[in-house]
Amino acid sequence: MDEMEEELKCPVCGSFFREPIILPCSHNICLACARNILVQTPDAESPQSSRASGSGVSDYDYLDLDKMSLYSEADSGYGSYGGFVSAPTTPCQKSPNGVRVFPPTVPQPPPQHHLLGQPGSLPPIPRNSCITCPQCHRSLILDDRGLRGFAKNRVLEGVVDRYQQSKAAALKCQLCEKSPKEATVMCEQCDVFYCDPCRLRCHPPRGPLAKHRLVPPAQGRISRRTSPRKISTCTEHELENLSMYCVQCKMPVCYQCLEEGKHGTHEVKALGAMWKLHKGQLSQALNILSDRATEAKEFLVQLRNMVQHIQENGVEFEACLVAQCDALIDALNRRKAQLLTRVNKEHEHKLKVVRDQISHCTVKLRQTTGLMEYCLEVIKENDPSGFLQISDALIRRVHLTEGQWGKGTLTPRMTSDFDLTLDSGPLLQTIHQLDFVQMKVPAAPMLQLEECCTINNSATLSWKQPPLSTVAVDGYILELDDGNGGQFREVYVGTEMICTVDGLHYNSTYMSRVKAFNASGLGQYSKTLVMQTSEIAWFTFDPTSAHPDIILSNDNLTVTCSSYDDRVVMGNSGLSRGVHYWEVTVDRYDNHPDPAFGVARGDVLKDVMLGKDDKAWAMYVDNNRSWFMHNNSHTNRADGGISKGATVGVLLDFTRGILMFLINDEQQGPVAFDGIEGLYYPAVSLNRNVQMTLHTGLPIPDFYTPGEADLQGAEC
């Protein structure tokens, strides 16, 4: 009941309602609070003139005031305008609930709660007083009755009393002399609360007391407040009880209102009947609202579960992120160690080269210095002959030594700079671009059953992603089985969410499913949808595969030819299962040509008579006879030909693998061919002397029952 508490508080004072009254806008307000928010309008300005001139208009302008109000000038006499009007411009304050409150323009006494319906119980209302609803801000000019013109909401008052008592402290026994104990029962006849010891002592269940009714204290407290029920009286005729209900004004009225006043011509009904009717309507509306509340509670449970899941997933995702970043840091540290090793190797290599060069130069310099000192000592000798004996060799040695120093010996073999530059730019850019990518596969798509259908031997499927799915989808894969319970196969891969698959088998049951995919992988399959293709084939001639000399009309159902040679045209639908029957009527037949009727593979020759190659199985017929032909082999000559108006029927039964022909509803010869299996297209061949019209979707002839046809004489 805690949720109901806000419904029981006045929008002005913020406390529980005390003596609530009902405003014409159906909102409630305490009687004392209504007194406090009255505003007195200037005598010189009536509601009509104020509204007409546009002065003093508040922020709330209602176009159809009579429809907004439960009262009108004809109904209640509330003001000369008869409805809500704009409140005068007055400084406003705010109540504890935050709604606007218009203070009175004249000093008012402290709030006092009075009983409605008692003349003289309220101080006089200033003339032309206006009250503004604190919730919807609609305003109303009061008449001479003032606030007594508003009905008292006794139901709301009773609910407030029961609610406050249910929150009050436990009731005490009224007969305990010292330290009263908590009451356990109340006697409705004695109107006394008892504890268990006092009940056994003072109210034993025998004698006259045995007939008294004992109830729990809370129930007794409520019954004490609500019984006996007060009889409602009319607000206009205070001595009359409310006994009828005005349907037009939607308010209870008394007999005097019907006899004297404005409700005389209105439709009225018994108060009790309308009470039960409205209770039923309210109960029905509450049932619907209860269902919505139940759904809301379940939704809140779902949201709370989502909060828990989000927290758990957040912790898990955070741990995963930390682990991934730590792995990157570890990889970077390992790479750092590898690069430092390379730097150390380069460092050692440079030192070794420089040190080797230093050692080499040091040895050579010592040799050069020794040679120089030796030569200087030789130069000091005064023996010409002895000097000349060694001077040539010394000169050669000096030149040789000097030449050795001039061949890059005095150039460092290694620079002191490290010719290594760490290219960290791409890595830094990658780190800056490091972000979250789609890490989950898409959820299973939802097939939209209302848009999925089969037409003839085509199936259309439509699907969508789940409403709450935020995972990116790159495309979808649609799969169908073979129509005979076989393996699924892909029939569509793309980004569209609707697909039509043509060329399916007739009279077949297909299983279909779809799944989504993205960069992370393939998602789950949708629920499997079972689809049934048409049992009977509907088709026309196919202009795309026909010979160029073929002329089609009548929505590709009528065919003729521009050549004297036979040309082939096929149907636009392949057949592979079931039993099918179609007819061709001869519209024009000149000079006794030999048109052919039958079935063919998709790669049949189009410039010869049907049946000349091994891709067609046909019957060709003239005006007297007919023959069956396959691979240019003529068999089973039969009497009976065609003329203008004749009908040629073709019966293809895949359950037995046979092909039969009829002329004018009579079987022509025996079964023409057996062993028929695979995919075949209806076909005819004709020249310019013939015109014929195709009829499809026909029932199987009455004479034929699958499994009972005559197979004798069949040849292939």
XYZ file of C-alpha atoms in Angstrom:
716
model
C 0.000 0.000 0.000
C 3.006 2.291 0.204
C 2.737 2.949 -3.533
C -0.816 4.263 -2.995
C 0.265 6.942 -0.526
C 0.900 9.589 -3.207
C -2.687 9.161 -4.424
C -3.919 10.071 -0.934
C -2.046 13.372 -0.542
C -3.309 16.836 -1.359
C -1.368 18.526 -4.207
C -1.387 21.822 -2.256
C -0.458 21.013 1.323
C 1.307 17.714 0.598
C -0.492 16.021 3.526
C -3.174 13.384 3.526
C -6.514 14.663 2.253
C -8.840 16.113 4.869
C -12.406 16.707 3.779
C -11.496 16.410 0.082
C -13.749 18.006 -2.506
C -14.028 17.132 -6.186
C -13.277 19.927 -8.661
C -15.037 19.931 -12.066
C -11.809 18.668 -13.634
C -12.102 15.494 -11.470
C -9.054 16.400 -9.367
C -9.298 16.503 -5.557
C -8.213 19.086 -3.029
C -8.615 19.615 0.710
C -11.479 21.927 1.611
C -9.195 24.196 3.644
C -6.607 24.246 0.842
C -9.321 25.181 -1.642
C -10.220 28.083 0.632
C -6.600 29.198 0.720
C -6.069 29.282 -3.054
C -9.183 31.284 -3.902
C -8.519 34.395 -5.948
C -10.909 37.348 -6.094
C -11.406 38.822 -9.571
C -12.148 42.544 -10.135
C -15.840 43.360 -10.141
C -15.577 45.396 -13.285
C -14.174 42.532 -15.345
C -16.313 39.528 -16.030
C -14.955 36.277 -17.423
C -16.459 37.052 -20.802
C -14.869 40.478 -21.168
C -11.581 39.260 -19.798
C -11.530 36.461 -22.296
C -12.650 38.617 -25.178
C -10.120 41.349 -24.567
C -7.282 38.949 -23.956
C -6.217 40.743 -20.767
C -5.382 38.792 -17.678
C -5.069 35.531 -19.588
C -2.894 32.908 -17.926
C -0.616 30.376 -19.557
C -3.517 27.941 -19.936
C -5.987 28.691 -22.713
C -8.622 26.042 -23.376
C -10.567 26.332 -26.598
C -13.663 24.335 -25.724
C -14.375 25.218 -22.131
C -17.890 23.781 -21.988
C -16.627 20.342 -23.050
C -13.778 20.457 -20.566
C -16.032 21.153 -17.608
C -18.375 18.780 -15.870
C -20.497 21.815 -15.104
C -22.066 24.317 -17.472
C -24.127 27.427 -17.211
C -27.263 25.426 -17.875
C -26.288 22.695 -15.438
C -25.035 24.386 -12.278
C -25.050 28.144 -12.583
C -21.342 28.338 -11.822
C -20.559 31.798 -13.117
C -22.068 33.546 -16.058
C -19.553 31.968 -18.494
C -20.357 28.461 -17.397
C -16.972 26.763 -17.584
C -13.285 27.055 -16.882
C -11.773 30.452 -17.431
C -8.294 31.826 -17.286
C -7.099 32.804 -13.863
C -6.210 36.434 -13.252
C -2.562 37.315 -13.272
C -1.507 36.929 -9.654
C 1.873 36.214 -8.056
C 2.000 32.491 -7.363
C 3.668 30.410 -4.716
C 4.472 26.710 -4.568
C 3.040 24.072 -2.292
C 5.134 21.392 -0.585
C 4.384 19.205 -3.623
C 5.797 21.815 -6.019
C 2.522 22.843 -7.682
C 1.483 26.454 -8.228
C -0.691 28.026 -5.553
C -2.467 31.352 -6.095
C -2.670 33.168 -2.752
C -5.829 35.028 -1.867
C -5.890 38.723 -2.575
C -7.485 39.503 0.763
C -6.331 38.421 4.217
C -7.614 34.929 5.025
C -8.061 33.256 8.377
C -5.941 30.177 9.230
C -7.034 26.982 7.480
C -9.986 25.346 9.169
C -11.721 22.181 8.059
C -15.511 22.433 7.939
C -18.180 19.977 7.036
C -19.701 20.358 3.593
C -23.376 20.617 3.199
C -23.953 22.561 6.432
C -25.119 26.107 5.825
C -23.047 28.642 7.610
C -20.172 26.226 8.269
C -17.859 28.155 5.908
C -16.965 31.827 6.077
C -18.518 33.837 3.287
C -16.757 33.615 -0.075
C -15.767 36.969 -1.638
C -17.764 37.935 -4.666
C -16.396 36.825 -8.075
C -13.968 34.404 -6.416
C -11.969 32.130 -8.714
C -10.337 28.805 -7.920
C -7.580 27.244 -10.035
C -6.890 23.525 -9.983
C -3.314 23.067 -8.704
C -2.780 20.065 -11.003
C -4.258 20.948 -14.403
C -4.394 24.737 -13.743
C -7.940 25.115 -15.039
C -9.839 27.939 -13.405
C -13.472 28.377 -12.392
C -15.573 31.294 -11.207
C -17.531 30.306 -8.070
C -21.230 31.106 -7.704
C -23.043 32.206 -4.549
C -22.731 28.771 -2.959
C -18.957 29.031 -3.020
C -17.087 25.840 -2.091
C -20.309 24.195 -0.959
C -21.116 23.764 -4.639
C -18.420 21.099 -4.932
C -19.194 17.496 -4.023
C -17.324 15.965 -1.123
C -15.254 12.903 -2.021
C -16.367 10.572 0.756
C -14.808 7.546 -0.911
C -11.375 9.162 -0.906
C -11.857 10.282 2.668
C -12.701 6.726 3.717
C -9.661 5.323 1.918
C -7.438 7.875 3.662
C -8.886 6.947 7.056
C -8.353 3.229 6.475
C -4.849 3.807 5.203
C -3.887 5.983 8.166
C -5.328 3.490 10.645
C -3.489 0.602 8.978
C -0.264 2.538 9.559
C -1.118 3.478 13.144
C 0.264 1.750 16.227
C -1.291 -1.478 17.557
C -4.562 -1.065 19.461
C -4.542 -1.586 23.214
C -7.003 -3.447 25.369
C -9.644 -1.131 26.853
C -10.183 -3.160 30.050
C -6.630 -3.635 31.316
C -6.170 -1.621 34.534
C -2.388 -1.273 34.429
C -0.127 -1.312 31.370
C -2.769 -2.143 28.755
C -1.839 -5.083 26.581
C -2.187 -5.276 22.848
C -5.763 -6.011 21.795
C -6.410 -9.279 19.998
C -10.131 -8.967 19.207
C -12.934 -6.458 19.071
C -16.590 -7.146 19.829
C -18.762 -5.444 17.249
C -21.784 -5.440 19.582
C -19.919 -4.189 22.662
C -17.661 -1.929 20.607
C -14.762 -2.809 22.931
C -11.207 -4.002 22.237
C -10.048 -6.961 24.381
C -6.765 -8.686 25.049
C -6.934 -12.455 25.525
C -7.031 -12.426 29.384
C -9.692 -9.696 29.505
C -11.753 -11.445 26.816
C -11.809 -14.683 28.817
C -12.612 -12.805 32.022
C -15.080 -10.160 30.814
C -16.477 -11.574 27.560
C -16.813 -15.353 27.936
C -18.318 -17.160 24.928
C -21.509 -18.262 26.717
C -24.979 -16.992 27.339
C -25.987 -13.859 25.436
C -22.304 -13.059 24.781
C -21.963 -16.215 22.668
C -23.936 -14.477 19.889
C -21.566 -11.502 19.732
C -19.263 -11.288 16.761
C -15.556 -10.987 17.513
C -13.310 -9.597 14.762
C -9.584 -8.752 14.517
C -8.678 -5.304 15.889
C -7.796 -3.830 12.498
C -11.107 -4.922 10.985
C -12.944 -3.686 14.021
C -11.218 -0.331 13.771
C -12.275 0.027 10.149
C -15.850 -1.074 10.846
C -15.998 1.416 13.711
C -15.094 4.185 11.235
C -17.251 3.053 8.323
C -20.428 1.868 9.980
C -23.079 3.035 9.713
C -22.701 4.380 6.172
C -23.761 7.955 5.768
C -26.472 8.778 3.278
C -25.321 11.206 0.570
C -27.318 14.405 0.113
C -27.620 16.677 -2.905
C -25.263 19.650 -3.032
C -28.058 21.886 -4.411
C -30.926 20.515 -2.328
C -29.275 19.763 0.991
C -32.329 18.027 2.467
C -32.702 15.600 -0.434
C -30.858 12.301 -0.724
C -29.080 11.386 -3.957
C -31.105 8.600 -5.544
C -30.638 8.901 -9.331
C -27.752 9.323 -11.770
C -27.813 11.799 -14.662
C -26.155 10.079 -17.629
C -25.642 13.296 -19.586
C -24.081 15.268 -16.720
C -22.384 12.190 -15.229
C -23.352 13.062 -11.677
C -25.736 11.819 -8.938
C -28.950 13.860 -8.577
C -32.022 13.904 -6.364
C -35.702 13.805 -7.279
C -36.025 17.549 -6.781
C -33.285 18.089 -9.416
C -35.377 16.068 -11.846
C -38.654 17.838 -11.049
C -37.464 21.425 -10.812
C -34.096 21.895 -12.366
C -31.834 21.387 -15.262
C -31.844 17.565 -15.245
C -35.536 17.231 -16.034
C -34.986 16.475 -19.720
C -31.815 14.439 -19.213
C -31.545 10.660 -19.229
C -31.350 9.339 -15.669
C -30.872 5.893 -14.191
C -31.119 4.337 -10.771
C -28.169 5.209 -8.567
C -27.635 1.616 -7.415
C -27.682 0.236 -10.949
C -25.160 2.788 -12.177
C -23.062 2.147 -9.051
C -22.828 -1.539 -9.926
C -22.262 -0.758 -13.610
C -19.397 1.631 -12.923
C -17.913 -0.767 -10.383
C -17.942 -3.443 -13.050
C -16.359 -1.095 -15.586
C -13.717 -0.079 -13.064
C -13.034 -3.722 -12.199
C -12.677 -4.555 -15.890
C -10.338 -1.645 -16.448
C -8.398 -2.661 -13.334
C -8.000 -6.182 -14.697
C -6.448 -4.782 -17.867
C -4.306 -2.409 -15.821
C -3.347 -5.304 -13.549
C -2.132 -7.238 -16.571
C -0.050 -4.246 -17.585
C 1.273 -3.950 -14.046
C 2.183 -7.641 -14.094
C 3.999 -7.141 -17.377
C 5.742 -4.113 -15.898
C 6.827 -6.149 -12.860
C 8.171 -8.886 -15.096
C 9.905 -6.234 -17.161
C 11.441 -4.752 -14.023
C 12.660 -8.206 -13.031
C 14.168 -8.512 -16.481
C 15.835 -5.125 -16.119
C 17.166 -6.008 -12.657
C 18.540 -9.239 -14.061
C 20.093 -7.196 -16.842
C 21.730 -4.979 -14.223
C 23.251 -8.045 -12.593
C 24.325 -9.449 -15.938
C 25.784 -6.100 -16.959
C 27.772 -5.972 -13.743
C 29.004 -9.522 -14.181
C 29.795 -8.988 -17.850
C 31.470 -5.685 -16.994
C 33.775 -7.362 -14.490
C 34.509 -10.165 -16.931
C 35.100 -7.755 -19.792
C 37.332 -5.556 -17.640
C 39.392 -8.584 -16.648
C 39.623 -9.592 -20.296
C 40.697 -6.081 -21.279
C 43.364 -5.991 -18.553
C 44.611 -9.401 -19.655
C 44.797 -8.296 -23.281
C 46.631 -5.083 -22.406
C 48.993 -7.014 -20.137
C 49.646 -9.400 -23.003
C 50.458 -6.432 -25.240
C 52.775 -5.030 -22.569
C 54.481 -8.419 -22.208
C 54.905 -8.651 -25.964
C 56.334 -5.141 -26.001
C 58.726 -6.017 -23.188
C 59.867 -9.118 -25.042
C 60.417 -7.097 -28.163
C 62.250 -4.503 -26.080
C 64.596 -7.196 -24.785
C 65.206 -8.398 -28.358
C 65.991 -4.882 -29.563
C 68.295 -4.271 -26.585
C 70.143 -7.473 -27.469
C 70.667 -6.181 -30.985
C 71.901 -2.856 -29.647
C 74.332 -4.640 -27.328
C 75.622 -6.757 -30.179
C 76.144 -3.668 -32.311
C 77.848 -1.989 -29.390
C 80.247 -4.895 -28.867
C 80.922 -5.142 -32.584
C 81.866 -1.464 -32.842
C 84.148 -1.694 -29.803
C 85.854 -4.790 -31.170
C 86.518 -3.192 -34.568
C 87.876 0.013 -33.029
C 90.010 -1.853 -30.504
C 91.451 -4.114 -33.223
C 92.294 -1.039 -35.289
C 93.895 0.588 -32.249
C 96.038 -2.496 -31.638
C 97.042 -2.725 -35.297
C 97.929 0.965 -35.521
C 99.847 0.800 -32.248
C 102.062 -2.056 -33.513
C 102.640 -0.386 -36.821
C 103.402 2.975 -35.205
C 105.974 1.276 -32.967
C 107.598 -0.243 -36.044
C 107.530 3.093 -37.864
C 109.005 4.928 -34.884
C 111.765 2.317 -34.581
C 112.570 2.655 -38.282
C 112.663 6.435 -37.978
C 115.034 6.340 -35.003
C 117.263 3.829 -36.745
C 117.389 5.996 -39.913
C 118.292 9.075 -37.832
C 121.196 7.201 -36.251
C 122.362 6.020 -39.688
C 122.310 9.596 -40.941
C 124.637 10.568 -38.117
C 127.379 8.149 -39.413
C 130.330 9.831 -41.220
C 131.390 6.761 -43.216
C 130.236 7.429 -46.787
C 130.955 3.983 -48.079
C 129.190 2.283 -45.212
C 126.196 4.652 -45.520
C 125.844 3.985 -49.200
C 125.886 0.279 -48.603
C 122.552 0.455 -46.666
C 120.982 3.724 -47.820
C 119.121 2.259 -50.805
C 117.469 -0.412 -48.677
C 116.542 2.106 -45.983
C 115.067 4.475 -48.544
C 112.914 1.632 -49.927
C 111.778 0.642 -46.438
C 110.871 4.221 -45.565
C 108.815 4.624 -48.771
C 107.155 1.270 -48.241
C 106.261 2.098 -44.663
C 105.006 5.536 -45.629
C 102.864 3.958 -48.364
C 101.307 1.577 -45.890
C 100.118 4.510 -43.799
C 98.516 6.142 -46.826
C 96.086 3.336 -47.797
C 93.217 4.211 -45.416
C 95.155 3.121 -42.410
C 94.472 6.426 -40.701
C 90.696 6.224 -41.404
C 88.470 4.734 -38.671
C 86.991 1.435 -39.701
C 83.846 2.093 -37.620
C 81.835 5.175 -36.800
C 80.924 6.028 -33.266
C 77.281 6.566 -34.241
C 74.770 3.745 -34.117
C 73.123 3.385 -37.496
C 69.936 2.029 -35.900
C 66.692 3.985 -35.663
C 63.690 2.478 -33.904
C 60.644 2.865 -36.118
C 58.012 3.240 -33.426
C 55.669 5.455 -35.434
C 53.426 2.674 -36.821
C 53.249 1.040 -33.416
C 52.344 4.307 -31.713
C 49.714 4.920 -34.361
C 48.361 1.426 -33.817
C 48.269 2.025 -30.073
C 46.396 5.270 -30.604
C 43.988 3.436 -32.891
C 43.577 0.611 -30.414
C 39.845 0.388 -29.808
C 37.056 -2.084 -29.282
C 35.900 -4.031 -32.281
C 32.951 -6.324 -32.671
C 33.999 -9.366 -30.700
C 30.722 -11.346 -30.741
C 29.039 -13.229 -33.520
C 25.542 -12.054 -34.432
C 22.469 -13.420 -32.721
C 20.146 -15.793 -34.539
C 17.867 -13.900 -36.953
C 14.100 -14.006 -36.481
C 12.003 -15.243 -39.400
C 9.056 -12.930 -40.090
C 6.384 -15.537 -40.620
C 3.781 -13.039 -41.811
C 6.001 -12.199 -44.808
C 7.162 -15.738 -45.648
C 5.141 -17.544 -48.315
C 5.258 -19.938 -51.250
C 3.817 -19.214 -54.688
C 3.764 -22.026 -57.233
C 7.300 -23.453 -57.010
C 8.897 -20.330 -55.514
C 9.485 -19.561 -51.837
C 9.911 -16.088 -50.328
C 11.549 -15.766 -46.921
C 11.968 -12.653 -44.791
C 13.868 -12.202 -41.546
C 15.194 -9.574 -39.156
C 17.636 -9.230 -36.301
C 16.348 -9.473 -32.696
C 15.107 -6.081 -31.429
C 17.703 -5.737 -28.659
C 20.646 -6.980 -30.708
C 23.397 -4.371 -31.159
C 25.936 -6.694 -32.757
C 27.075 -5.622 -36.222
C 26.043 -7.902 -39.092
C 27.984 -8.166 -42.342
C 25.547 -10.464 -44.124
C 23.201 -13.434 -44.015
C 23.250 -17.020 -45.276
C 19.960 -18.644 -46.289
C 19.856 -22.431 -46.462
C 17.237 -24.844 -47.851
C 17.182 -28.608 -47.943
C 16.420 -30.562 -51.101
C 12.693 -30.769 -50.363
C 13.011 -34.427 -49.479
C 14.603 -34.304 -46.014
C 18.151 -34.101 -47.362
C 21.105 -31.948 -46.418
C 20.821 -28.160 -46.208
C 22.544 -26.141 -48.901
C 23.249 -22.434 -49.278
C 20.890 -20.667 -51.674
C 21.642 -17.036 -50.794
C 24.525 -15.063 -49.268
C 24.177 -11.294 -48.979
C 23.079 -8.316 -46.948
C 19.378 -8.297 -47.888
C 16.829 -9.601 -45.387
C 14.325 -10.923 -47.915
C 14.948 -13.530 -50.594
C 12.841 -15.372 -53.167
C 14.058 -18.801 -54.260
C 12.739 -19.963 -57.647
C 12.864 -23.299 -59.377
C 11.861 -25.474 -56.431
C 10.169 -28.833 -56.829
C 6.401 -28.883 -56.933
C 4.469 -30.719 -54.245
C 7.502 -30.711 -51.948
C 8.137 -29.764 -48.331
C 11.209 -27.611 -47.806
C 13.049 -26.824 -44.589
C 14.627 -23.369 -44.459
C 16.830 -21.519 -41.994
C 19.035 -18.439 -41.941
C 22.061 -17.270 -39.986
C 24.040 -14.045 -39.800
C 27.785 -13.510 -39.923
C 30.342 -10.786 -39.273
C 34.108 -10.490 -38.924
C 33.999 -12.542 -35.723
C 32.339 -15.545 -37.349
C 29.009 -17.218 -38.004
C 26.034 -16.767 -35.708
C 23.417 -19.273 -34.659
C 20.727 -20.526 -37.022
C 17.219 -19.180 -36.829
C 14.314 -21.470 -36.118
C 13.633 -23.857 -38.975
C 10.660 -22.932 -41.169
C 8.718 -25.612 -43.052
C 7.325 -24.492 -46.414
C 5.111 -26.433 -48.865
C 5.231 -25.726 -52.590
C 2.174 -25.958 -54.807
C 0.855 -29.427 -55.627
C -0.237 -28.347 -59.121
C 2.085 -26.662 -61.592
C 1.195 -23.269 -63.025
C 3.447 -22.074 -65.832
C 3.615 -20.253 -69.167
C 5.835 -20.452 -72.221
C 9.319 -19.071 -71.609
C 10.275 -16.304 -74.075
C 13.881 -16.195 -72.840
C 14.673 -19.759 -73.903
C 12.442 -19.956 -77.014
C 13.763 -20.008 -80.578
C 13.897 -16.493 -82.118
C 11.213 -17.454 -84.665
C 8.711 -18.188 -81.891
C 5.946 -15.580 -81.453
C 4.248 -15.388 -78.020
C 1.110 -13.501 -76.963
C -1.694 -13.651 -74.410
C 0.743 -13.303 -71.464
C 3.003 -15.984 -72.990
C 0.186 -18.547 -73.090
C -0.454 -18.446 -76.866
C 2.302 -19.394 -79.326
C 2.844 -19.460 -83.092
C 5.884 -19.274 -85.369
C 7.167 -17.137 -88.209
C 9.051 -19.985 -89.937
C 7.890 -22.913 -92.054
C 10.369 -25.061 -90.128
C 9.563 -26.537 -86.740
C 10.740 -24.481 -83.757
C 10.732 -25.407 -80.054
C 9.456 -23.420 -77.094
C 9.530 -24.646 -73.468
C 7.640 -23.797 -70.292
C 9.175 -21.481 -67.723
C 8.951 -23.973 -64.867
C 10.806 -27.240 -64.450
C 9.040 -30.354 -63.118
C 10.665 -33.149 -61.138
C 8.129 -34.481 -58.594
C 4.466 -35.252 -58.337
C 1.802 -35.821 -60.986
C 1.163 -32.993 -63.467
C -1.320 -32.504 -66.271
C -1.637 -29.677 -68.780
C -3.395 -29.162 -72.092
C -2.760 -27.312 -75.320
C -5.675 -26.192 -77.526
C -5.142 -25.826 -81.273
C -6.332 -22.351 -82.247
C -5.229 -22.520 -85.905
C -4.305 -25.564 -88.026
C -3.505 -24.987 -91.740
C -2.033 -27.313 -94.415
C -1.807 -30.397 -92.135
C 1.446 -29.683 -90.267
C 2.945 -31.990 -87.586
C 3.162 -30.133 -84.262
C 4.797 -32.025 -81.384
C 3.941 -32.031 -77.666
C 5.918 -33.383 -74.716
C 8.757 -32.636 -72.308
C 12.421 -31.777 -72.743
C 15.636 -31.131 -70.926
C 16.869 -27.569 -70.594
C 19.481 -27.984 -73.376
C 17.145 -29.418 -76.036
C 17.670 -28.348 -79.656
C 15.315 -25.502 -80.570
C 15.533 -25.523 -84.381
C 14.206 -29.045 -85.072
C 11.017 -30.937 -84.288
C 10.621 -31.869 -80.643
C 11.921 -35.431 -80.143
C 14.563 -35.340 -82.882
C 17.388 -35.383 -80.314
C 17.932 -37.320 -77.101
C 16.854 -34.345 -74.927
C 13.121 -34.532 -75.698
C 10.252 -37.015 -75.333
C 7.278 -36.098 -77.525
C 4.219 -37.054 -79.539
C 3.884 -35.484 -82.974
C 0.530 -35.609 -84.727
C -1.070 -34.621 -88.009
C -4.727 -34.577 -89.049
C -4.998 -38.419 -89.078
C -2.273 -40.127 -87.043
C 0.221 -39.680 -84.233
C 3.659 -41.084 -83.330
C 5.839 -41.063 -80.208
C 9.382 -39.825 -80.825
C 12.613 -39.686 -78.825
C 16.122 -39.357 -80.245
C 14.596 -39.379 -83.777
C 13.038 -42.808 -83.128
C 9.370 -43.041 -84.206
C 7.193 -45.566 -82.362
C 3.580 -46.511 -81.591
C 1.731 -45.125 -84.560
C -1.903 -44.516 -83.552
C -4.946 -43.406 -85.472
C -6.567 -40.115 -84.582
C -5.337 -36.664 -85.466
C -6.009 -33.031 -84.668
C -7.762 -30.121 -86.284
C -8.658 -26.583 -85.303
C -10.190 -26.592 -81.821
C -8.630 -29.903 -80.802
C -7.151 -30.341 -77.325
C -3.917 -32.219 -76.641
C -3.281 -33.279 -73.045
C 0.081 -34.207 -71.502
C 0.191 -36.280 -68.277
C 3.547 -36.531 -66.506
C 3.648 -38.869 -63.478
C 6.942 -38.820 -61.565
C 5.625 -41.267 -58.961
C 5.715 -43.986 -61.652
C 8.076 -42.254 -64.072
C 5.727 -42.293 -67.077
C 4.558 -39.892 -69.784
C 1.140 -40.161 -71.465
C -0.752 -38.162 -74.093
C -4.452 -37.449 -74.678
C -6.367 -36.022 -77.639
C -9.776 -34.520 -76.891
C -9.859 -36.132 -73.436
C -9.120 -39.634 -74.802
C -5.845 -41.460 -74.190
C -3.798 -41.516 -77.412
C -2.042 -44.874 -77.667
C -0.412 -46.641 -74.742
C 1.894 -45.115 -72.166
C 4.363 -43.219 -74.319
C 7.508 -43.351 -72.186
C 8.585 -44.782 -68.860
C 11.708 -44.390 -66.739
C 11.075 -40.634 -66.537
C 13.114 -39.088 -63.718
C 15.005 -35.865 -63.212
C 14.116 -32.325 -64.240
C 11.922 -31.776 -67.292
C 10.313 -28.743 -68.912
C 6.983 -28.818 -70.772
C 7.663 -28.179 -74.466
C 6.053 -27.996 -77.916
C 7.333 -27.570 -81.470
C 5.367 -25.968 -84.328
C 5.666 -23.938 -87.518
C 3.787 -20.976 -88.928
C 0.761 -23.086 -89.884
C -0.153 -23.713 -86.255
C -1.203 -21.562 -83.335
C -1.923 -23.056 -79.912
C -2.763 -21.922 -76.349
C -1.447 -23.438 -73.123
C -3.660 -24.347 -70.112
C -1.981 -25.303 -66.832
C -2.914 -26.051 -63.226
C -5.487 -28.620 -64.361
C -6.673 -31.571 -62.271
C -5.653 -35.108 -63.174
C -8.114 -36.698 -65.648
C -10.783 -38.820 -63.985
C -9.864 -41.976 -65.866
C -6.302 -41.966 -64.533
C -5.277 -43.252 -61.129
C -1.530 -43.238 -60.450
C -0.299 -46.805 -60.454
C -2.973 -48.231 -62.795
C -1.872 -47.016 -66.212
C -1.191 -49.512 -68.982
C 2.574 -49.982 -69.318
C 2.382 -52.456 -72.175
C 3.881 -51.278 -75.388
C 5.870 -48.481 -73.767
C 9.117 -47.715 -75.535
C 11.847 -45.180 -74.964
